[in-house]
């Protein structure tokens, strides 16, 4: 099976499953009364979204899972050279499929958080400490899996080459994974934003993986892009469903899995520029609020809410932030081509 056709198959499967599931899952979530509770600290006009079903991330989790479980093993089973065993691809398969497992585990953490919010009526869900402990445990399990599959502590830096971080690789990697996962989670604040951004992130990871001949990661990137597009059928403004922490934490795990599958987690900086903007806007807001004794740096954080307060529509924010992501993706691609 040619890698191009494997990627096409992954896009189609992930898109179709995600988009079609919405037809049944959204009414089901309505029936269960799994509606989103809108926090009072958010923009006042978001109150009209009260009751929109959440946990819609289940749709693209299933879509991506099915697409990858079918397409990744099939590609390697039918495309390896004669006389070469599938076990020789053990490390890349572990990084890709193990990364999928990591993302699913983050989705489960998010599901518990959403469940507590909408069913147990505890608006903040899991405590910050509970979420961080669970997130670090998932990251540690993923990194341990890679280590026992033959992974090492080297990482690639553009214009420098591979460098060995030694024992520091693992705590740095765990902090990076948890940080990006939470940054992707913070990006999910308005209709269509997280899925739009992650669609383009998946596309660029797919292109970069093709250039580096890491076909498994390319198929995963294709599945991620296809599923995000399928979810946007239901999530574009005005959204008929929200992904919830179930979906946003899963997407964060997928983005990290793709970066580590390519041995280039540094790509999370240009490709995840919007995620990082969202995360640092919150950190800056909190820090400035404390040191200035109540003053605010932004009208509201994360940063997408600041632009909402400035009068930008949700569709305009999605468009502008998507363009920023495309620019970041082009920079990442340039770093790969030149580095």
GROMACS .gro file of C-alpha atoms in nm:
model
  339
    1UNK     CA    1   0.000   0.000   0.000
    2UNK     CA    2   0.142   0.338  -0.104
    3UNK     CA    3   0.172   0.589   0.184
    4UNK     CA    4  -0.029   0.845  -0.014
    5UNK     CA    5  -0.327   0.613  -0.041
    6UNK     CA    6  -0.292   0.513   0.324
    7UNK     CA    7  -0.315   0.880   0.419
    8UNK     CA    8  -0.615   0.933   0.192
    9UNK     CA    9  -0.783   0.632   0.350
   10UNK     CA   10  -0.709   0.767   0.699
   11UNK     CA   11  -0.855   1.109   0.611
   12UNK     CA   12  -1.172   0.960   0.461
   13UNK     CA   13  -1.230   0.709   0.742
   14UNK     CA   14  -1.167   0.961   1.021
   15UNK     CA   15  -1.380   1.229   0.854
   16UNK     CA   16  -1.670   0.998   0.771
   17UNK     CA   17  -1.689   0.832   1.112
   18UNK     CA   18  -1.664   1.164   1.299
   19UNK     CA   19  -1.917   1.348   1.082
   20UNK     CA   20  -2.166   1.060   1.072
   21UNK     CA   21  -2.143   0.991   1.447
   22UNK     CA   22  -2.261   1.345   1.512
   23UNK     CA   23  -2.601   1.261   1.369
   24UNK     CA   24  -2.661   1.008   1.649
   25UNK     CA   25  -2.432   1.121   1.930
   26UNK     CA   26  -2.558   1.481   1.956
   27UNK     CA   27  -2.926   1.382   2.010
   28UNK     CA   28  -2.806   1.112   2.250
   29UNK     CA   29  -2.610   1.368   2.456
   30UNK     CA   30  -2.915   1.595   2.451
   31UNK     CA   31  -3.127   1.308   2.581
   32UNK     CA   32  -2.880   1.245   2.863
   33UNK     CA   33  -2.881   1.621   2.936
   34UNK     CA   34  -2.502   1.632   2.902
   35UNK     CA   35  -2.513   2.005   2.837
   36UNK     CA   36  -2.227   2.248   2.887
   37UNK     CA   37  -2.244   2.476   3.191
   38UNK     CA   38  -2.114   2.822   3.101
   39UNK     CA   39  -1.895   2.980   3.368
   40UNK     CA   40  -1.996   3.326   3.497
   41UNK     CA   41  -1.636   3.448   3.446
   42UNK     CA   42  -1.667   3.404   3.069
   43UNK     CA   43  -1.811   3.652   2.817
   44UNK     CA   44  -2.173   3.726   2.906
   45UNK     CA   45  -2.299   3.644   2.555
   46UNK     CA   46  -2.173   3.287   2.594
   47UNK     CA   47  -2.466   3.226   2.829
   48UNK     CA   48  -2.686   3.158   2.527
   49UNK     CA   49  -2.472   2.846   2.469
   50UNK     CA   50  -2.586   2.702   2.803
   51UNK     CA   51  -2.708   2.346   2.752
   52UNK     CA   52  -2.523   2.280   2.425
   53UNK     CA   53  -2.410   1.916   2.457
   54UNK     CA   54  -2.048   1.858   2.549
   55UNK     CA   55  -1.823   1.548   2.535
   56UNK     CA   56  -1.854   1.562   2.155
   57UNK     CA   57  -1.484   1.480   2.136
   58UNK     CA   58  -1.594   1.118   2.159
   59UNK     CA   59  -1.685   1.150   1.791
   60UNK     CA   60  -1.334   1.222   1.666
   61UNK     CA   61  -1.166   0.997   1.921
   62UNK     CA   62  -1.352   0.704   1.765
   63UNK     CA   63  -1.284   0.834   1.413
   64UNK     CA   64  -0.910   0.872   1.465
   65UNK     CA   65  -0.879   0.546   1.657
   66UNK     CA   66  -1.050   0.341   1.386
   67UNK     CA   67  -0.861   0.514   1.104
   68UNK     CA   68  -0.522   0.458   1.265
   69UNK     CA   69  -0.585   0.102   1.382
   70UNK     CA   70  -0.681   0.010   1.026
   71UNK     CA   71  -0.441   0.219   0.817
   72UNK     CA   72  -0.113   0.218   1.014
   73UNK     CA   73  -0.072  -0.162   1.052
   74UNK     CA   74  -0.201  -0.221   0.697
   75UNK     CA   75   0.051   0.020   0.550
   76UNK     CA   76   0.348  -0.143   0.725
   77UNK     CA   77   0.220  -0.497   0.666
   78UNK     CA   78   0.187  -0.448   0.289
   79UNK     CA   79   0.466  -0.199   0.220
   80UNK     CA   80   0.777  -0.331   0.391
   81UNK     CA   81   1.055  -0.462   0.170
   82UNK     CA   82   1.083  -0.838   0.113
   83UNK     CA   83   1.280  -1.010   0.386
   84UNK     CA   84   1.231  -0.726   0.634
   85UNK     CA   85   1.028  -0.819   0.940
   86UNK     CA   86   0.760  -0.599   1.088
   87UNK     CA   87   0.952  -0.605   1.418
   88UNK     CA   88   1.216  -0.378   1.261
   89UNK     CA   89   0.954  -0.105   1.269
   90UNK     CA   90   0.885  -0.166   1.636
   91UNK     CA   91   1.003   0.174   1.759
   92UNK     CA   92   0.811   0.386   1.508
   93UNK     CA   93   0.498   0.176   1.557
   94UNK     CA   94   0.532   0.214   1.933
   95UNK     CA   95   0.568   0.591   1.901
   96UNK     CA   96   0.269   0.620   1.667
   97UNK     CA   97   0.027   0.366   1.815
   98UNK     CA   98   0.158   0.425   2.167
   99UNK     CA   99   0.097   0.794   2.103
  100UNK     CA  100  -0.261   0.711   2.007
  101UNK     CA  101  -0.298   0.521   2.334
  102UNK     CA  102  -0.156   0.821   2.522
  103UNK     CA  103  -0.409   1.051   2.352
  104UNK     CA  104  -0.695   0.814   2.439
  105UNK     CA  105  -0.580   0.813   2.803
  106UNK     CA  106  -0.585   1.193   2.804
  107UNK     CA  107  -0.932   1.174   2.654
  108UNK     CA  108  -1.038   0.950   2.942
  109UNK     CA  109  -0.902   1.203   3.194
  110UNK     CA  110  -1.101   1.469   3.011
  111UNK     CA  111  -1.411   1.248   3.014
  112UNK     CA  112  -1.394   1.217   3.393
  113UNK     CA  113  -1.356   1.594   3.416
  114UNK     CA  114  -1.657   1.652   3.189
  115UNK     CA  115  -1.862   1.386   3.367
  116UNK     CA  116  -1.808   1.551   3.705
  117UNK     CA  117  -1.906   1.889   3.556
  118UNK     CA  118  -2.225   1.789   3.377
  119UNK     CA  119  -2.349   1.491   3.578
  120UNK     CA  120  -2.221   1.557   3.929
  121UNK     CA  121  -2.284   1.932   3.878
  122UNK     CA  122  -1.940   2.033   4.006
  123UNK     CA  123  -1.870   2.314   3.762
  124UNK     CA  124  -1.490   2.297   3.781
  125UNK     CA  125  -1.466   1.918   3.739
  126UNK     CA  126  -1.148   1.753   3.862
  127UNK     CA  127  -0.920   1.965   4.078
  128UNK     CA  128  -0.606   2.111   3.920
  129UNK     CA  129  -0.389   1.879   4.128
  130UNK     CA  130  -0.587   1.570   4.028
  131UNK     CA  131  -0.562   1.659   3.659
  132UNK     CA  132  -0.188   1.728   3.675
  133UNK     CA  133  -0.113   1.403   3.857
  134UNK     CA  134  -0.312   1.200   3.604
  135UNK     CA  135  -0.159   1.388   3.310
  136UNK     CA  136   0.198   1.332   3.429
  137UNK     CA  137   0.123   0.963   3.490
  138UNK     CA  138  -0.001   0.928   3.130
  139UNK     CA  139   0.306   1.111   2.993
  140UNK     CA  140   0.538   0.896   3.205
  141UNK     CA  141   0.371   0.576   3.081
  142UNK     CA  142   0.411   0.686   2.717
  143UNK     CA  143   0.778   0.778   2.762
  144UNK     CA  144   0.846   0.452   2.947
  145UNK     CA  145   0.685   0.259   2.660
  146UNK     CA  146   0.914   0.432   2.408
  147UNK     CA  147   1.219   0.365   2.627
  148UNK     CA  148   1.148  -0.008   2.657
  149UNK     CA  149   1.082  -0.026   2.282
  150UNK     CA  150   1.438   0.091   2.218
  151UNK     CA  151   1.400   0.468   2.225
  152UNK     CA  152   1.685   0.690   2.336
  153UNK     CA  153   1.736   1.036   2.485
  154UNK     CA  154   1.829   1.208   2.158
  155UNK     CA  155   1.623   1.486   2.005
  156UNK     CA  156   1.668   1.678   1.684
  157UNK     CA  157   1.734   2.053   1.682
  158UNK     CA  158   1.727   2.233   1.345
  159UNK     CA  159   2.070   2.358   1.227
  160UNK     CA  160   2.231   2.167   1.516
  161UNK     CA  161   2.139   1.803   1.460
  162UNK     CA  162   2.067   1.532   1.715
  163UNK     CA  163   2.166   1.612   2.071
  164UNK     CA  164   2.164   1.378   2.369
  165UNK     CA  165   1.983   1.521   2.670
  166UNK     CA  166   2.069   1.219   2.882
  167UNK     CA  167   1.859   1.164   3.191
  168UNK     CA  168   1.709   1.512   3.153
  169UNK     CA  169   1.526   1.406   2.837
  170UNK     CA  170   1.246   1.234   3.027
  171UNK     CA  171   1.144   1.505   3.277
  172UNK     CA  172   1.173   1.771   3.004
  173UNK     CA  173   0.963   1.558   2.768
  174UNK     CA  174   0.700   1.493   3.036
  175UNK     CA  175   0.672   1.864   3.120
  176UNK     CA  176   0.647   1.950   2.749
  177UNK     CA  177   0.372   1.694   2.688
  178UNK     CA  178   0.164   1.804   2.987
  179UNK     CA  179   0.219   2.170   2.898
  180UNK     CA  180   0.106   2.129   2.536
  181UNK     CA  181  -0.191   1.911   2.634
  182UNK     CA  182  -0.314   2.183   2.868
  183UNK     CA  183  -0.240   2.455   2.612
  184UNK     CA  184  -0.459   2.275   2.357
  185UNK     CA  185  -0.725   2.245   2.627
  186UNK     CA  186  -0.716   2.622   2.688
  187UNK     CA  187  -0.760   2.686   2.315
  188UNK     CA  188  -1.104   2.524   2.327
  189UNK     CA  189  -1.306   2.829   2.424
  190UNK     CA  190  -1.509   2.935   2.122
  191UNK     CA  191  -1.693   2.750   1.846
  192UNK     CA  192  -1.465   2.578   1.599
  193UNK     CA  193  -1.134   2.720   1.725
  194UNK     CA  194  -0.955   2.413   1.862
  195UNK     CA  195  -1.065   2.189   1.576
  196UNK     CA  196  -0.969   2.450   1.313
  197UNK     CA  197  -0.621   2.502   1.458
  198UNK     CA  198  -0.558   2.131   1.504
  199UNK     CA  199  -0.675   2.057   1.148
  200UNK     CA  200  -0.387   2.264   1.013
  201UNK     CA  201  -0.143   2.122   1.269
  202UNK     CA  202  -0.237   1.771   1.149
  203UNK     CA  203  -0.189   1.873   0.783
  204UNK     CA  204   0.160   2.011   0.843
  205UNK     CA  205   0.264   1.711   1.053
  206UNK     CA  206   0.146   1.491   0.766
  207UNK     CA  207   0.357   1.687   0.515
  208UNK     CA  208   0.666   1.688   0.738
  209UNK     CA  209   0.630   1.317   0.813
  210UNK     CA  210   0.617   1.248   0.439
  211UNK     CA  211   0.938   1.444   0.383
  212UNK     CA  212   1.110   1.257   0.668
  213UNK     CA  213   0.970   0.921   0.547
  214UNK     CA  214   0.799   0.849   0.879
  215UNK     CA  215   0.486   0.715   0.712
  216UNK     CA  216   0.313   0.604   1.032
  217UNK     CA  217   0.321   0.960   1.164
  218UNK     CA  218   0.197   1.085   0.826
  219UNK     CA  219  -0.105   0.856   0.847
  220UNK     CA  220  -0.171   0.973   1.204
  221UNK     CA  221  -0.152   1.336   1.092
  222UNK     CA  222  -0.396   1.262   0.810
  223UNK     CA  223  -0.640   1.094   1.050
  224UNK     CA  224  -0.615   1.389   1.289
  225UNK     CA  225  -0.687   1.639   1.009
  226UNK     CA  226  -0.977   1.436   0.870
  227UNK     CA  227  -1.140   1.394   1.210
  228UNK     CA  228  -1.108   1.764   1.295
  229UNK     CA  229  -1.274   1.849   0.964
  230UNK     CA  230  -1.552   1.601   1.040
  231UNK     CA  231  -1.603   1.755   1.383
  232UNK     CA  232  -1.622   2.106   1.235
  233UNK     CA  233  -1.936   1.995   1.051
  234UNK     CA  234  -2.105   2.014   1.393
  235UNK     CA  235  -1.877   2.252   1.582
  236UNK     CA  236  -1.852   2.560   1.359
  237UNK     CA  237  -2.034   2.866   1.490
  238UNK     CA  238  -2.308   2.830   1.597
  239UNK     CA  239  -2.188   2.501   1.745
  240UNK     CA  240  -2.431   2.214   1.786
  241UNK     CA  241  -2.186   2.031   2.012
  242UNK     CA  242  -1.870   2.105   2.210
  243UNK     CA  243  -1.571   1.872   2.228
  244UNK     CA  244  -1.532   1.921   2.604
  245UNK     CA  245  -1.215   1.830   2.793
  246UNK     CA  246  -1.275   1.480   2.655
  247UNK     CA  247  -1.185   1.608   2.309
  248UNK     CA  248  -0.937   1.886   2.381
  249UNK     CA  249  -0.711   1.675   2.604
  250UNK     CA  250  -0.721   1.397   2.343
  251UNK     CA  251  -0.619   1.643   2.069
  252UNK     CA  252  -0.332   1.764   2.286
  253UNK     CA  253  -0.213   1.407   2.326
  254UNK     CA  254  -0.230   1.347   1.949
  255UNK     CA  255  -0.032   1.663   1.870
  256UNK     CA  256   0.241   1.558   2.116
  257UNK     CA  257   0.242   1.201   1.983
  258UNK     CA  258   0.306   1.328   1.629
  259UNK     CA  259   0.595   1.550   1.740
  260UNK     CA  260   0.761   1.268   1.933
  261UNK     CA  261   0.703   1.016   1.654
  262UNK     CA  262   0.915   1.243   1.433
  263UNK     CA  263   1.182   1.287   1.706
  264UNK     CA  264   1.124   1.659   1.671
  265UNK     CA  265   0.923   1.784   1.971
  266UNK     CA  266   1.076   2.127   1.907
  267UNK     CA  267   0.828   2.157   1.617
  268UNK     CA  268   0.559   2.206   1.879
  269UNK     CA  269   0.683   2.566   1.912
  270UNK     CA  270   0.608   2.689   1.557
  271UNK     CA  271   0.324   2.447   1.488
  272UNK     CA  272   0.165   2.504   1.827
  273UNK     CA  273   0.211   2.881   1.823
  274UNK     CA  274  -0.160   2.945   1.888
  275UNK     CA  275  -0.173   2.689   2.169
  276UNK     CA  276   0.128   2.861   2.329
  277UNK     CA  277  -0.029   3.206   2.283
  278UNK     CA  278  -0.336   3.084   2.468
  279UNK     CA  279  -0.136   2.928   2.753
  280UNK     CA  280   0.103   3.219   2.803
  281UNK     CA  281  -0.181   3.472   2.789
  282UNK     CA  282  -0.333   3.299   3.092
  283UNK     CA  283   0.002   3.285   3.273
  284UNK     CA  284   0.075   3.652   3.201
  285UNK     CA  285  -0.275   3.756   3.304
  286UNK     CA  286  -0.254   3.577   3.638
  287UNK     CA  287   0.100   3.703   3.709
  288UNK     CA  288   0.019   4.064   3.618
  289UNK     CA  289  -0.303   4.052   3.820
  290UNK     CA  290  -0.107   3.947   4.128
  291UNK     CA  291   0.185   4.189   4.100
  292UNK     CA  292  -0.037   4.485   4.005
  293UNK     CA  293  -0.288   4.411   4.282
  294UNK     CA  294  -0.592   4.357   4.061
  295UNK     CA  295  -0.509   4.512   3.725
  296UNK     CA  296  -0.548   4.312   3.403
  297UNK     CA  297  -0.309   4.284   3.111
  298UNK     CA  298  -0.582   4.156   2.877
  299UNK     CA  299  -0.956   4.222   2.882
  300UNK     CA  300  -0.995   3.849   2.941
  301UNK     CA  301  -0.783   3.538   2.904
  302UNK     CA  302  -0.720   3.304   2.728
  303UNK     CA  303  -0.633   3.545   2.448
  304UNK     CA  304  -0.925   3.448   2.221
  305UNK     CA  305  -1.162   3.595   2.481
  306UNK     CA  306  -0.963   3.921   2.473
  307UNK     CA  307  -1.033   3.953   2.101
  308UNK     CA  308  -1.398   3.866   2.163
  309UNK     CA  309  -1.417   4.151   2.412
  310UNK     CA  310  -1.261   4.375   2.146
  311UNK     CA  311  -1.556   4.298   1.918
  312UNK     CA  312  -1.417   4.020   1.700
  313UNK     CA  313  -1.666   3.751   1.596
  314UNK     CA  314  -1.593   3.388   1.673
  315UNK     CA  315  -1.556   3.313   1.302
  316UNK     CA  316  -1.304   3.596   1.261
  317UNK     CA  317  -1.097   3.467   1.554
  318UNK     CA  318  -1.098   3.117   1.404
  319UNK     CA  319  -0.987   3.255   1.067
  320UNK     CA  320  -0.708   3.476   1.202
  321UNK     CA  321  -0.578   3.213   1.443
  322UNK     CA  322  -0.585   2.955   1.163
  323UNK     CA  323  -0.376   3.187   0.943
  324UNK     CA  324  -0.128   3.226   1.230
  325UNK     CA  325  -0.112   2.847   1.256
  326UNK     CA  326  -0.048   2.817   0.880
  327UNK     CA  327   0.239   3.066   0.910
  328UNK     CA  328   0.377   2.865   1.202
  329UNK     CA  329   0.341   2.547   0.996
  330UNK     CA  330   0.532   2.702   0.706
  331UNK     CA  331   0.811   2.804   0.946
  332UNK     CA  332   0.821   2.448   1.082
  333UNK     CA  333   0.838   2.310   0.729
  334UNK     CA  334   1.116   2.554   0.640
  335UNK     CA  335   1.313   2.449   0.949
  336UNK     CA  336   1.287   2.087   0.837
  337UNK     CA  337   1.390   2.164   0.477
  338UNK     CA  338   1.685   2.383   0.576
  339UNK     CA  339   1.785   2.219   0.902
   0.00000   0.00000   0.00000
